[in-house]
Amino acid sequence: MVYTDIFTPLVSADVDIVTELIKKHPKNISDKVQFVQIDKLNPPRKQATKLVDMIRAGETEGLPVIDPKAYCLFYKNNNVPLYKSIVNLKTKTVEITTEEEGLGPMQGDFIEKLDIEVFEIPQVKEVLARLKLEDKFFNHPTLGKLGYKVISETWMYGNRGGADDHIRPKAQVYFFIKLDHLESNHYALPIPFTVIVDYFTCEYIDTVFLAMDANDSTPITVDRLDNWVIPEDIHKFEYYPECRIDYEPVLDLKPLTISQPEGVSYHVTNDNKVEWQGWEFYVQTNVREGFSLNNMYFKGRPLIWKYCLNDMIVPYSAKPMSKNPDETHMNALASKMAFDVSEIGFGNVTFPLGSGCCLGYIKYFDGCKTDIDGKATVVKNQVCMHEVDNGVQCLHKNYRTENNKLILRRRELILQTVATVANYEYILQIILDQNGAITTEVRATGILSTTAIEPNTKTDHSTVVAPGVSAQYHQHLFSFRLDPRFDGDLNTVVYDDFVPLDDDPEEWLVGFKSKRTFLEKSGHIEQSPFTNRTYKFINENVINPVSMTPVGYKVEIPPHQLIMAGKNSPNVKRAKFATKQFWAYHAGDDRNYVAGELTNQSKEDTGLAKWLEEDEKEGKSIRNAELSCNITLGLSHAPSTEQFPVMSMDKLEFSILPVCFFWKNPALDLPIATAETNKVVYYEDIVAGKESSSQTCCSKK
Amino acid sequence: MVYTDIFTPLVSADVDIVTELIKKHPKNISDKVQFVQIDKLNPPRKQATKLVDMIRAGETEGLPVIDPKAYCLFYKNNNVPLYKSIVNLKTKTVEITTEEEGLGPMQGDFIEKLDIEVFEIPQVKEVLARLKLEDKFFNHPTLGKLGYKVISETWMYGNRGGADDHIRPKAQVYFFIKLDHLESNHYALPIPFTVIVDYFTCEYIDTVFLAMDANDSTPITVDRLDNWVIPEDIHKFEYYPECRIDYEPVLDLKPLTISQPEGVSYHVTNDNKVEWQGWEFYVQTNVREGFSLNNMYFKGRPLIWKYCLNDMIVPYSAKPMSKNPDETHMNALASKMAFDVSEIGFGNVTFPLGSGCCLGYIKYFDGCKTDIDGKATVVKNQVCMHEVDNGVQCLHKNYRTENNKLILRRRELILQTVATVANYEYILQIILDQNGAITTEVRATGILSTTAIEPNTKTDHSTVVAPGVSAQYHQHLFSFRLDPRFDGDLNTVVYDDFVPLDDDPEEWLVGFKSKRTFLEKSGHIEQSPFTNRTYKFINENVINPVSMTPVGYKVEIPPHQLIMAGKNSPNVKRAKFATKQFWAYHAGDDRNYVAGELTNQSKEDTGLAKWLEEDEKEGKSIRNAELSCNITLGLSHAPSTEQFPVMSMDKLEFSILPVCFFWKNPALDLPIATAETNKVVYYEDIVAGKESSSQTCCSKK
């Protein structure tokens, strides 16, 4: 189909076109262009949905023409401003170039350079020399005598409310000690010292010493670093098997694998259109969000125009070490707040999947990222897709009959990507089922961000996870974007609460009913778990013939604590999405980035906060309108010792489910599961050696 | 080990001993004994834990002696009172027999008898004759011409506040129409008419006509049943493939199976002791709760003494059709509230698993139930146990290195049972992982309980799920029992909230901390999701050497709406557990049943409500004490058309996780997952036919 092209991800050849055009553009030709991010531009929704509708209706005449376009963010000559060009990939022209007010995301090549060059700074050299690491060694039981080295980790500077925070690109560099082995765990040996440098030049700006006391309030003096003591016990906190000193491999875990002898149930055409069990959608990998699902249909009916992780923040808890406006740089830990989507880009930090992330039969989708010089790199296996069995979906047995039962199993189609954002890993899964539901799951794993603490000391807002190692409490707040298109472009948002049927709750009455409230204007809905509040997208133009109610989908979002920072903090000002869990507003082609397009060192939210203001002014009802929606999940994370050196994952999820959208159970035609289809083998037969290698259905018992 | 016997489930031979002893007992010898329920008695906790501790310490002298005992509930001569005998299975003696104040659970043989005999009642015959079903036929496209028949469904009467509700055993019988085929879906053709009968004799007590109007308030008059109209469309709501008129089997779902070529990772000894990945516990099937896990250890440390689903209720929303105390019988739908554990018994209504419920390599555990005459029946495969892969548990990649990554997969051990309680099915899963966590999941599936409604009519507290078929809003409230024994018998309950570090939230500060509150007395803790409240069991006597805090486990319970019925309703009086989500109280060998041992037609809660009163009087602190705990999950269920004729499951879950219990990640020694261990096959190779039958690791790409 023609419209497939709308959702094709950018490939190397596209990047080549873009970088060539930008480099050779008269305005840039004499400059050193430093590429920050290049990716596909979203197609204009109204035209694109019209195109989709016409093609699905079999029309071939008068189809809207949508040229594929890319955006390109770049600096020139190690300096601001950031430029943004829109490139038409069909006409091969630069359509427009603007000077942006904000700063571009942290670019991997810049970070790599800073990670190295920071060690050339005299002030850094002088401080690190005090540690006297050259005199220290560890006799590793398997690797022998190892020395120590210092490793740096470059973070975004954040916004501390300083006068030039929004203007001058800076970076905050943290330092750690590690054994002289590639995979040694440096997060177990943080040094309470950081420097602030110029993002372009690594020019030294300032030094910040961190606190190590129980009150987390008094920065150390530099001499605390003299002849730094490395606790012997700390080497128990290596995670990589080769580096472990107490590695005892689990031997009794038997292999478990997935077989699909007849192949998979999904079909992929044009490498991005997926069909599976009534679902149709387009997978588009991208640099910023990792991937999005587009133009989603189920059983021939449109559901969602675009669906993706839209942005996220990870704010940390800490005391400010200075309230003096001239000393905002002091608040290194208090200002730790990463926008891992918009400041980094999930697609930039995916490692190629396919090496342990899923079992069995897998379709991988590649991505494409660009280096500082404009060279494209294919990100192999940025997204994976596979089927899993997840137990029983429907089951009934008539107790009056002996043998017959209806058991329908739940097959899921999982789309997954993994982002490594320095210490943390985020595993993002979008899970489709045969009932028309979408479940979105994030697993947070990886390594806690750590700081040094005095021995035998703890604070009220961190957990000691290894001797001398403190993990600050922090939050992970994710914003998912959903452009609803349930049975048509015009949708309405409502919420339903369960309330007593009668008004006298002291009575012996037991009745309760559902009370519906319409969201009339762009804004949020409060969570209300104790009234069983559910958010719904309904289409007031389509009535379910059985229930006699508008067709709809509900969004089940577990109630979470949201951003803890004070209302006037930079954290809250920069990320309005993190203050409520459900947002709906008028759709717009320029409304793509929930916290704003450019969040690095941002002063304020130029996404949702701005759109709501605009809609408030406009005063237009959002009933029966073309909508967008953002959903926030929050994980308030008090680390535990079980989460070090590598975290067992913490999981968050929410679901989007049909509710009176179909006139009956859409999964009812699935094959009935039996012992034979399930290839059941009895434990007793395994132990008796009867079924150790082959697997046939067993009639024992 | 000797103490294995404590947790052995009752087997047929035990039942034979019990029924023989009861029947021949001088007090019963001349009576017709009607057995209601027989099962193993819990061992006394103090003695049993002492025995466990001594044996684990290698002691062999002076071990406590604990005789295995059973309880037996029975009636005599079709009459109250209910008797309860305690039988010592070792000495083969009846130790004590008491006359109980309450009524016994609904016994399957009684229900079966009532289901048939109710049709002999003249008043029932007369009403059903009005339907004129003998004149009606349906030309089924595959089964040919079929007639209709009426089917009955016997329910517990509940307690409507009537004077004799607690004393006289009654039953409420509902009626439905179905096609004359074994598996026809009668829930699609409810008749708005029910009768109340004597539970023992099926003696007619009363007739109740139900309402069919939008206001759900005016019972029909009997002539509304004359020549009852069966909508043609209703036959689209059959669920069993043979009966379906629109069955279109899903053909593109390819088989997916599990292989464990080297066998399973768990070991079962004595048919009830399980060891897996550091876990040790005993599985005890039972009639009432389905099964319990007992004496749970992880990595050599005690966690939980007993763990099970303890009771549950399903109250329905309806308007009372009479507020007159003499007409309580009128409130048939308003009084619908089933205690599916204590009034029925999960073990009584399990169908043998192994035919579609799980994939692959499975250990089954049998149960044992008793019929009205005291004959034992083995319930084959009452519980199943198997391993599954559930994605990634831990993952980290150092972004500075090229290839190495730590990917540890999450293997789970799932124990599962399925109960068919008339229309509904409950799938109960207890899931263990390698991190020491326990996740408990309930899936509600099966068929909605339905009533008749006038055509083109709907109410504010039900959903029309098929023409003329209304499904009342209702709730499912589950109570799970957990006897904590974290690192020892004396535990403490606390809850932690995330609160701002400073008191001035208008400031720009971002810090937050954890605030701990101790539960000092038996009682509940309120849910508080927006402060990230977490419940914890801590052991104040054991300090984690790394975090320097007491070792503990947290309970993560999603906040749910709880029972909606009025405070003075029978529903609330009968089930205090349903009013809060977390309860803790002093342990006691007579404190086993959260809503009371005998809940059928119960007037009030003789479990938790009584224990809390007792503890309040006693005034004893529950800090550092031997505790029991109940956890409530609630599903407020507004049915949808997607949930008919058979529901795609609704899922509830909560988790119990170590938090600073282990000094580091206990799952770190797992094998690293790779493409090879995961048997990864690329989609492109499947399509090309390269990997359609064999499965070898593929190096493509």
CSV table of N, CA and C in Angstrom, one decimal, chain B residues 253-304:
chain,number,residue,atom,x,y,z
B,253,LEU,N,-3.1,-18.8,13.9
B,253,LEU,CA,-2.4,-18.8,15.2
B,253,LEU,C,-1.5,-20.1,15.2
B,254,LYS,N,-0.2,-19.9,15.1
B,254,LYS,CA,0.7,-21.0,15.0
B,254,LYS,C,1.0,-21.6,16.4
B,255,PRO,N,1.2,-22.9,16.5
B,255,PRO,CA,1.5,-23.5,17.8
B,255,PRO,C,2.7,-22.9,18.4
B,256,LEU,N,2.7,-22.8,19.7
B,256,LEU,CA,3.9,-22.3,20.5
B,256,LEU,C,4.0,-23.2,21.7
B,257,THR,N,5.1,-23.9,21.8
B,257,THR,CA,5.3,-24.8,23.0
B,257,THR,C,6.6,-24.5,23.7
B,258,ILE,N,6.6,-25.1,24.9
B,258,ILE,CA,7.8,-25.0,25.8
B,258,ILE,C,8.6,-26.3,25.7
B,259,SER,N,9.9,-26.1,25.7
B,259,SER,CA,10.8,-27.3,25.8
B,259,SER,C,11.7,-27.1,27.0
B,260,GLN,N,11.9,-28.2,27.7
B,260,GLN,CA,12.9,-28.3,28.7
B,260,GLN,C,13.7,-29.6,28.5
B,261,PRO,N,14.6,-29.6,27.5
B,261,PRO,CA,15.2,-30.9,27.1
B,261,PRO,C,16.0,-31.5,28.2
B,262,GLU,N,16.5,-30.7,29.2
B,262,GLU,CA,17.2,-31.4,30.3
B,262,GLU,C,16.4,-31.6,31.5
B,263,GLY,N,15.1,-31.4,31.4
B,263,GLY,CA,14.2,-31.6,32.5
B,263,GLY,C,13.9,-30.3,33.2
B,264,VAL,N,13.3,-30.4,34.4
B,264,VAL,CA,12.8,-29.2,35.1
B,264,VAL,C,13.8,-28.9,36.2
B,265,SER,N,13.7,-27.7,36.7
B,265,SER,CA,14.7,-27.2,37.7
B,265,SER,C,14.2,-27.5,39.1
B,266,TYR,N,12.9,-27.9,39.3
B,266,TYR,CA,12.4,-28.1,40.6
B,266,TYR,C,12.5,-29.6,41.0
B,267,HIS,N,12.5,-29.9,42.3
B,267,HIS,CA,12.6,-31.2,42.8
B,267,HIS,C,11.4,-31.4,43.8
B,268,VAL,N,10.7,-32.5,43.7
B,268,VAL,CA,9.6,-32.7,44.6
B,268,VAL,C,9.9,-34.0,45.4
B,269,THR,N,9.9,-34.0,46.7
B,269,THR,CA,10.0,-35.2,47.5
B,269,THR,C,8.8,-35.4,48.3
B,270,ASN,N,8.5,-36.7,48.6
B,270,ASN,CA,7.3,-37.0,49.4
B,270,ASN,C,6.0,-36.5,48.8
B,271,ASP,N,6.1,-36.1,47.5
B,271,ASP,CA,5.0,-35.6,46.8
B,271,ASP,C,4.4,-34.3,47.3
B,272,ASN,N,5.1,-33.7,48.2
B,272,ASN,CA,4.6,-32.4,48.7
B,272,ASN,C,5.7,-31.4,49.0
B,273,LYS,N,6.9,-31.8,49.2
B,273,LYS,CA,8.0,-30.9,49.4
B,273,LYS,C,8.7,-30.5,48.1
B,274,VAL,N,8.7,-29.1,47.9
B,274,VAL,CA,9.3,-28.6,46.7
B,274,VAL,C,10.6,-27.9,47.0
B,275,GLU,N,11.6,-28.1,46.2
B,275,GLU,CA,12.8,-27.3,46.2
B,275,GLU,C,13.0,-26.7,44.8
B,276,TRP,N,13.3,-25.4,44.8
B,276,TRP,CA,13.5,-24.7,43.5
B,276,TRP,C,14.3,-23.4,43.7
B,277,GLN,N,15.4,-23.3,43.1
B,277,GLN,CA,16.2,-22.1,43.0
B,277,GLN,C,16.3,-21.4,44.4
B,278,GLY,N,16.6,-22.2,45.4
B,278,GLY,CA,16.8,-21.6,46.7
B,278,GLY,C,15.5,-21.6,47.6
B,279,TRP,N,14.4,-21.9,46.9
B,279,TRP,CA,13.1,-22.0,47.7
B,279,TRP,C,13.0,-23.4,48.2
B,280,GLU,N,12.3,-23.5,49.4
B,280,GLU,CA,11.9,-24.8,50.0
B,280,GLU,C,10.5,-24.5,50.6
B,281,PHE,N,9.5,-25.3,50.2
B,281,PHE,CA,8.2,-25.2,50.8
B,281,PHE,C,7.4,-26.5,50.6
B,282,TYR,N,6.3,-26.5,51.3
B,282,TYR,CA,5.4,-27.7,51.2
B,282,TYR,C,4.1,-27.3,50.6
B,283,VAL,N,3.6,-28.0,49.6
B,283,VAL,CA,2.3,-27.8,48.9
B,283,VAL,C,1.3,-28.6,49.6
B,284,GLN,N,0.3,-28.0,50.1
B,284,GLN,CA,-0.8,-28.8,50.8
B,284,GLN,C,-2.1,-28.5,50.0
B,285,THR,N,-2.6,-29.5,49.3
B,285,THR,CA,-3.9,-29.3,48.7
B,285,THR,C,-5.0,-29.3,49.8
B,286,ASN,N,-6.0,-28.6,49.7
B,286,ASN,CA,-7.1,-28.8,50.7
B,286,ASN,C,-8.5,-28.4,50.0
B,287,VAL,N,-9.5,-28.8,50.7
B,287,VAL,CA,-10.9,-28.7,50.1
B,287,VAL,C,-11.3,-27.2,50.1
B,288,ARG,N,-11.0,-26.5,51.2
B,288,ARG,CA,-11.6,-25.2,51.4
B,288,ARG,C,-10.9,-24.2,50.5
B,289,GLU,N,-9.5,-24.1,50.6
B,289,GLU,CA,-8.8,-23.0,50.0
B,289,GLU,C,-8.1,-23.4,48.7
B,290,GLY,N,-8.3,-24.7,48.3
B,290,GLY,CA,-7.6,-25.1,47.1
B,290,GLY,C,-6.2,-25.7,47.4
B,291,PHE,N,-5.4,-24.8,47.9
B,291,PHE,CA,-4.1,-25.2,48.3
B,291,PHE,C,-3.4,-24.1,49.2
B,292,SER,N,-2.4,-24.6,49.9
B,292,SER,CA,-1.6,-23.6,50.7
B,292,SER,C,-0.2,-23.9,50.5
B,293,LEU,N,0.7,-22.9,50.6
B,293,LEU,CA,2.1,-23.2,50.7
B,293,LEU,C,2.5,-23.0,52.1
B,294,ASN,N,3.4,-23.9,52.6
B,294,ASN,CA,3.7,-24.0,54.0
B,294,ASN,C,5.2,-24.0,54.3
B,295,ASN,N,5.6,-23.4,55.4
B,295,ASN,CA,7.0,-23.4,55.8
B,295,ASN,C,7.9,-23.0,54.7
B,296,MET,N,7.7,-21.8,54.2
B,296,MET,CA,8.4,-21.3,53.1
B,296,MET,C,9.8,-20.8,53.5
B,297,TYR,N,10.8,-21.3,52.9
B,297,TYR,CA,12.2,-20.8,53.1
B,297,TYR,C,12.8,-20.3,51.8
B,298,PHE,N,13.6,-19.3,51.8
B,298,PHE,CA,14.4,-18.9,50.6
B,298,PHE,C,15.9,-18.7,51.1
B,299,LYS,N,16.7,-19.4,50.4
B,299,LYS,CA,18.2,-19.3,50.7
B,299,LYS,C,18.4,-19.6,52.1
B,300,GLY,N,17.7,-20.6,52.6
B,300,GLY,CA,18.0,-21.1,54.0
B,300,GLY,C,17.3,-20.2,55.1
B,301,ARG,N,16.6,-19.2,54.7
B,301,ARG,CA,16.0,-18.3,55.8
B,301,ARG,C,14.5,-18.4,55.7
B,302,PRO,N,13.8,-18.5,56.9
B,302,PRO,CA,12.4,-18.7,56.9
B,302,PRO,C,11.7,-17.4,56.5
B,303,LEU,N,10.6,-17.5,55.7
B,303,LEU,CA,9.9,-16.3,55.3
B,303,LEU,C,8.4,-16.3,55.8
B,304,ILE,N,7.7,-17.4,55.4
B,304,ILE,CA,6.3,-17.4,55.7
B,304,ILE,C,5.9,-18.8,56.2
